[in-house]
CSV table of C-alpha atoms in Angstrom, one decimal:
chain,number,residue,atom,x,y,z
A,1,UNK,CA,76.7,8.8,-4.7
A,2,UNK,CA,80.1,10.8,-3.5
A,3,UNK,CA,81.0,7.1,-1.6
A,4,UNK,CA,80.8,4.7,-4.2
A,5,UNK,CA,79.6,4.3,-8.0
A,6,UNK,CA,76.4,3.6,-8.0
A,7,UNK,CA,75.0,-0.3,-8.5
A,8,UNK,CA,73.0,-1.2,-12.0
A,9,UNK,CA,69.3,-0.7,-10.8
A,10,UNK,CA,70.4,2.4,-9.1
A,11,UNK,CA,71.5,3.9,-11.9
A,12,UNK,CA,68.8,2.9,-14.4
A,13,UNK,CA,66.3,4.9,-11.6
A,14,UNK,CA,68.7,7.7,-11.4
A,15,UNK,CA,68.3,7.8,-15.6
A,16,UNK,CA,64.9,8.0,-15.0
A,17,UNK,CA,64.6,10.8,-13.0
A,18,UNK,CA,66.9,13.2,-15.1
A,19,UNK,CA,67.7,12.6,-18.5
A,20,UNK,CA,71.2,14.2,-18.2
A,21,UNK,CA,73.0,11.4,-16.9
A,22,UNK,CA,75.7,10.6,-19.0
A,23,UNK,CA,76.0,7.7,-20.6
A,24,UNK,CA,79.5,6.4,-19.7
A,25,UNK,CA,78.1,6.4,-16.2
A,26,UNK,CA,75.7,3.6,-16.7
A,27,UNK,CA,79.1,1.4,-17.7
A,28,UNK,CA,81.2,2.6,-14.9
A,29,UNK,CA,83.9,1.2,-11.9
A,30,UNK,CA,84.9,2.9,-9.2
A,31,UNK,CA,87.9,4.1,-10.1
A,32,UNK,CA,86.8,5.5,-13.4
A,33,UNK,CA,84.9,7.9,-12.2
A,34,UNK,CA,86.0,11.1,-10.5
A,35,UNK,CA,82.9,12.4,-8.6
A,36,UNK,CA,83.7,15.9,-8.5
A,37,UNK,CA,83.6,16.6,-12.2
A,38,UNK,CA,81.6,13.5,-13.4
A,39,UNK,CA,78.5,13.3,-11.5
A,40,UNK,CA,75.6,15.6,-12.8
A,41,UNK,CA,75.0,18.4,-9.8
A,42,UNK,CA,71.4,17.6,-10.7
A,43,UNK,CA,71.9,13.7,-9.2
A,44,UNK,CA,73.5,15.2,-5.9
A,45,UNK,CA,70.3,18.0,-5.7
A,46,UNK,CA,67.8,15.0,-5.9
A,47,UNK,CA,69.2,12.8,-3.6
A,48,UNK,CA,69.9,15.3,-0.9
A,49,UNK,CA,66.0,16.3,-1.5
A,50,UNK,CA,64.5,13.1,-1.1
A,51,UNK,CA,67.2,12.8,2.2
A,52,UNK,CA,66.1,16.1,4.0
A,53,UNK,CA,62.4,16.1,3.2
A,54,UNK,CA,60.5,15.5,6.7
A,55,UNK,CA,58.4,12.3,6.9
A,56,UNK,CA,54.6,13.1,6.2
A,57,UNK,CA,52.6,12.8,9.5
A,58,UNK,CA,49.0,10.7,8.6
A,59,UNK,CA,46.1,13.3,8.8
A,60,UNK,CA,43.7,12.8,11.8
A,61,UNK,CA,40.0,11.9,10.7
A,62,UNK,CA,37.6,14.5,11.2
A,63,UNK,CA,36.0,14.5,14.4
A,64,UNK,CA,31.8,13.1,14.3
A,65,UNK,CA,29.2,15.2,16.0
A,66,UNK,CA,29.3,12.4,19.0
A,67,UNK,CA,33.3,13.8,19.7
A,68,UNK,CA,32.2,17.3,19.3
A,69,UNK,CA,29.6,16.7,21.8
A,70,UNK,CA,32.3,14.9,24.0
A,71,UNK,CA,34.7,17.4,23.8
A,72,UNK,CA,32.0,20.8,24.5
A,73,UNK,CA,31.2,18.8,27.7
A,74,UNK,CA,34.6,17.9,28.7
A,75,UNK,CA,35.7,21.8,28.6
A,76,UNK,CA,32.5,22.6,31.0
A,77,UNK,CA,31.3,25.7,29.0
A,78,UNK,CA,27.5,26.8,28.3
A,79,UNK,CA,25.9,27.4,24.8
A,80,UNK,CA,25.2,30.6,26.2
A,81,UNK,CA,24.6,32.7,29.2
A,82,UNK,CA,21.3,32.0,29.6
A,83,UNK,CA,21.7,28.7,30.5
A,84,UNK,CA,23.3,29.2,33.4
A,85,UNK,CA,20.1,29.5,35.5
A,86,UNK,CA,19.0,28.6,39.4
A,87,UNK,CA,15.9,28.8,40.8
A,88,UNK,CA,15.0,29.8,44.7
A,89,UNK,CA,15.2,26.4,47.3
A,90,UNK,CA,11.7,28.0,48.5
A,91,UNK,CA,10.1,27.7,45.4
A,92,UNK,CA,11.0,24.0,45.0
A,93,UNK,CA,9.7,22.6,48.8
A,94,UNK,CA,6.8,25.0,48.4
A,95,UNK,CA,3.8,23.3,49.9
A,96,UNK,CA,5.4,20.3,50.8
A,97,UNK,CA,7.6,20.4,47.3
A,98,UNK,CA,4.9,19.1,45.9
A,99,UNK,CA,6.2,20.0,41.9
A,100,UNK,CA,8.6,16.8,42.6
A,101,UNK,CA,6.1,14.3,43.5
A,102,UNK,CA,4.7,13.7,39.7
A,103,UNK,CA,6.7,14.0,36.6
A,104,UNK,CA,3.2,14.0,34.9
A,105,UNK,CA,2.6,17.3,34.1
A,106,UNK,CA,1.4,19.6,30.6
A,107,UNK,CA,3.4,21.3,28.1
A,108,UNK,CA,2.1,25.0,29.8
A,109,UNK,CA,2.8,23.5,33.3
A,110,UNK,CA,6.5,22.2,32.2
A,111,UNK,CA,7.1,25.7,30.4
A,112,UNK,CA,5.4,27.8,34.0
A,113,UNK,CA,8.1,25.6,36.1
A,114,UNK,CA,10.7,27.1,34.0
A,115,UNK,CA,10.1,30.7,34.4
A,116,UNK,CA,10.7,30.2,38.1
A,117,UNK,CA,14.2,30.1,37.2
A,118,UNK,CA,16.6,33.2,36.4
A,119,UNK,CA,19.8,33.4,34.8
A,120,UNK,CA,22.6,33.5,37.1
A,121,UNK,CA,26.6,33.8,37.6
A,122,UNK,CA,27.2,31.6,40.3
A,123,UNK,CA,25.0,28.8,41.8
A,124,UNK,CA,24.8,28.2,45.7
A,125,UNK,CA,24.1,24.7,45.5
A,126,UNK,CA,23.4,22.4,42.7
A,127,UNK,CA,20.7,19.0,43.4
A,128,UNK,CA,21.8,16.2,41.9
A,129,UNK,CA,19.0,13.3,42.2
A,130,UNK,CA,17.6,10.2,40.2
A,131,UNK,CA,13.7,10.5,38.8
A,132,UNK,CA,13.3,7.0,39.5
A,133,UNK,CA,13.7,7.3,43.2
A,134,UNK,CA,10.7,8.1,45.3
A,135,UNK,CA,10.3,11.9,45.6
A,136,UNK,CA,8.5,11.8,48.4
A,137,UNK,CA,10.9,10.5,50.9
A,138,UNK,CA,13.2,12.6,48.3
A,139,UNK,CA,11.0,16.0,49.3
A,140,UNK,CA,11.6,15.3,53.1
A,141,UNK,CA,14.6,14.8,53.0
A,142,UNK,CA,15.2,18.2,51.6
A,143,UNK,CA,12.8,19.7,54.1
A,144,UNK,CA,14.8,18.5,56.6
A,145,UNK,CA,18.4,18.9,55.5
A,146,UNK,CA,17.9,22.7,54.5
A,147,UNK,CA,15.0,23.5,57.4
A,148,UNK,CA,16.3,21.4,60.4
A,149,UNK,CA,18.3,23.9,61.8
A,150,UNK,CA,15.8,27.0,61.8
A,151,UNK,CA,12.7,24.3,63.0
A,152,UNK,CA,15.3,23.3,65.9
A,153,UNK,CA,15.6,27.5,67.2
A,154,UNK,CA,12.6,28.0,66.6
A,155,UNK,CA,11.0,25.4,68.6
A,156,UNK,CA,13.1,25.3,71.2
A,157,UNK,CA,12.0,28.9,71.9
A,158,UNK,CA,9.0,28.7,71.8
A,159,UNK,CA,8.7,25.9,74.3
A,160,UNK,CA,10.8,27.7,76.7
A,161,UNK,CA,8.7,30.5,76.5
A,162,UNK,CA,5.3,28.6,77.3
A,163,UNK,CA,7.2,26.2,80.0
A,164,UNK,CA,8.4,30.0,81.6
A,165,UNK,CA,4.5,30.8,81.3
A,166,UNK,CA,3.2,28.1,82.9
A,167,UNK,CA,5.9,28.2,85.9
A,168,UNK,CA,4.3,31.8,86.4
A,169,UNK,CA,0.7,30.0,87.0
A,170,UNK,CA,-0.3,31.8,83.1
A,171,UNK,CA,-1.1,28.5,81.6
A,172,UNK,CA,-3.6,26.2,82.9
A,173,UNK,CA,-2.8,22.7,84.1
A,174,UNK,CA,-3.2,20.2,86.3
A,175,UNK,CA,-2.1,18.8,89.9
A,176,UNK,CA,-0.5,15.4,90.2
A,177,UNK,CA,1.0,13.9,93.4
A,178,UNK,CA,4.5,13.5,93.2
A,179,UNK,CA,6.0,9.7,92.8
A,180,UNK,CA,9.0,10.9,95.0
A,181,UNK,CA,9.5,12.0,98.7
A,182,UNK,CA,7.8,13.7,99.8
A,183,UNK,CA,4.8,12.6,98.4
A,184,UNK,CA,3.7,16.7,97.6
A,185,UNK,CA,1.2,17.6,95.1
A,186,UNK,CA,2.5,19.1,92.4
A,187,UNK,CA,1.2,21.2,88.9
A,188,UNK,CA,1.9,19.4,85.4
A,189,UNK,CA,1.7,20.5,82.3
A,190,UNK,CA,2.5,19.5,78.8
A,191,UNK,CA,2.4,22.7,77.2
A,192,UNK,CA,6.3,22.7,76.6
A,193,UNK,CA,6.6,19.4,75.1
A,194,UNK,CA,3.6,19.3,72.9
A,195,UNK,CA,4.5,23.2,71.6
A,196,UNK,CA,7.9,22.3,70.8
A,197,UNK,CA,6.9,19.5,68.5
A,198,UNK,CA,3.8,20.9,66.8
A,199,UNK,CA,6.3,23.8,66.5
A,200,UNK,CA,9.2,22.0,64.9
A,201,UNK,CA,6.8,20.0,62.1
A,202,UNK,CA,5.5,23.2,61.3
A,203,UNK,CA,8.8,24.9,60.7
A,204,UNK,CA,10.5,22.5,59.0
A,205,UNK,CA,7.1,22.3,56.2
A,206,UNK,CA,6.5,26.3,56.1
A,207,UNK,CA,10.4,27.8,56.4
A,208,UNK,CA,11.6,29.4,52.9
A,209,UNK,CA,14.9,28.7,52.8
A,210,UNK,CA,17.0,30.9,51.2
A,211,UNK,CA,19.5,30.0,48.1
A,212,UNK,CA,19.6,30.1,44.7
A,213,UNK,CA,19.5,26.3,43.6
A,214,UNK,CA,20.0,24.4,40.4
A,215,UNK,CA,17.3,21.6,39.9
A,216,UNK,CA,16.7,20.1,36.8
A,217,UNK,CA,12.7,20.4,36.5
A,218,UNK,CA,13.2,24.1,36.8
A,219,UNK,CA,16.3,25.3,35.3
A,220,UNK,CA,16.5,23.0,32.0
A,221,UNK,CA,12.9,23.9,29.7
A,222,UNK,CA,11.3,20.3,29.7
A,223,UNK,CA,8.8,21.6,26.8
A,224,UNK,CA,11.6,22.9,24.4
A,225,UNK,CA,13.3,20.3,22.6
A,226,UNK,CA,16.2,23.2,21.9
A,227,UNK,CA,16.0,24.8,24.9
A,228,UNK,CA,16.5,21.2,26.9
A,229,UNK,CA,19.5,20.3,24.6
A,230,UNK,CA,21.3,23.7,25.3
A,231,UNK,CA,20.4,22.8,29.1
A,232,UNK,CA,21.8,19.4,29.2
A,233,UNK,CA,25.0,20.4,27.1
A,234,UNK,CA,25.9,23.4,29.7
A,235,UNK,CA,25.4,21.1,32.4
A,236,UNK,CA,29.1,21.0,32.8
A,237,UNK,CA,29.1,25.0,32.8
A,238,UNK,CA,26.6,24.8,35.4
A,239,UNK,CA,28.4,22.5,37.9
A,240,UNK,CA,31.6,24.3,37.4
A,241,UNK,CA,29.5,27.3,38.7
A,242,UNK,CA,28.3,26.1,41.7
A,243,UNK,CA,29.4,26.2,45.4
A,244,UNK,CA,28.6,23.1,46.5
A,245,UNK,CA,26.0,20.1,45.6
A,246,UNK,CA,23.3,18.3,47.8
A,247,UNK,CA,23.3,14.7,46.5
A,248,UNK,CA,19.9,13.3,46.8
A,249,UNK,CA,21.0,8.9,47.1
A,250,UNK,CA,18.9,6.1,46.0
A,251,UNK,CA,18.9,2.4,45.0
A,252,UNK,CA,18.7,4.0,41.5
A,253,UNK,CA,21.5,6.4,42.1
A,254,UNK,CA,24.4,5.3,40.1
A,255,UNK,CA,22.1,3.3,37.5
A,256,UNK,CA,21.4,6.9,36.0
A,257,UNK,CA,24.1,8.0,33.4
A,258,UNK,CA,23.7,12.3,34.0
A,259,UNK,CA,23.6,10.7,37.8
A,260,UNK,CA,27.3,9.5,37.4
A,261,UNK,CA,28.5,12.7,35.1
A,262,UNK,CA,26.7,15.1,37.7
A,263,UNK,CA,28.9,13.0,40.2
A,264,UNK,CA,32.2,12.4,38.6
């Protein structure tokens, strides 16, 4: 407006908006006009309005209950304390871990294999595995990766200490003519060798190892439908909070959705 006089439809819109527009402006040229003193201050306020006001942003669209559920799982935070639960490793590979060989169990025994568990702040190791692998080479391997170690001392000792009774004549045995020179009679025995083993299989079935665990069966209720919800959504909270995880791999591995978030 304070450039030039304004065209035709210009004007007619101006009109529009304020009714004090006078009329010897809608008949104007440029040099009959001096904008000062002839152009209503009320033009010059609504154009420098409509210049100045910031463009609207569009509003975002609310967020559905499948974002929300996104987003709670992203930031790795439990529905509540209680969630955060472990379980001792001794109570899972009890008798030959035999609560992971069926998933076919009652609502009393699914609800007894919970209260094992306790609430915790930290976890010492979480066990992330597929239910359609086989759990029994599953439960082996578990019996060996957290037992080996104790089974191997223990044995090892043990057959050093009967070999070391035998040498002292303490343990029966039996006399074999050596197949090298000279061809002297000798005393066997196979009480080291057969000790050692039947000691290490024993050990590795009957040690209780000791760590505070995270497995599924135990530590999310199977029975409740709420109390397995608030499990499965503070599974981010849980694996935040533990020191280290034991992956358990199969064929199936990587099929398994919660396999792949456990692992990512």
């Amino acid at each position: 407006l304070l450039a030039a006089c304004p065209p035709r439809d210009q004007r007619n819109r101006f009109a529009m908006a304020s009714n004090q527009v006078p009329a010897e402006l809608m008949g104007c040229r440029d040099s009959d006009i001096d904008f000062d003193e002839d152009v209503p201050k009320e033009l010059v306020e609504i154009d420098t309005a409509a210049e100045e006001a910031p463009p609207q942003e569009p509003t975002a669209p609310e967020p559905t209950v499948m974002d929300q559920l996104a987003i709670f799982l992203s930031e790795q935070r439990a529905t509540s304390a209680e969630m955060l639960r472990a379980v001792p490793a001794e109570k899972v590979l009890e008798r030959c871990g035999t609560h992971l060989w069926s998933q076919k169990r009652s609502t009393s025994q699914k609800a007894e294999l919970f209260e094992h568990s306790k609430p915790v702040t930290s976890i010492d190791e979480f066990w992330s595995h597929s239910w359609h692998g086989r759990q029994r080479w599953k439960v082996w391997c578990l019996l060996y990766v957290k037992n080996a170690w104790p089974a191997l001392f223990v044995s090892t000792a043990t057959a050093a200490l009967v070999a070391l009774l035998f040498a002292f004549e303490l343990l029966p045995g039996w006399v074999k003519t050596s197949n090298y020179a000279p061809p002297e009679p000798h005393a066997y025995g196979a009480w080291g060798c057969w000790t050692g083993v039947l000691t290490y299989l024993l050990m590795i079935i009957l040690w209780k190892p000791r760590a505070d665990v995270f497995v599924d069966l135990f530590c999310i209720h199977q029975a409740n439908p709420r109390l397995k919800a608030e499990g499965l959504l503070s599974i981010g909270a849980i694996l935040k909070n533990s020191e280290s995880m034991l992956l358990l791999w199969d064929d199936t591995y990587l099929k398994r959705l919660w396999c792949v978030f456990e692992l990512a």
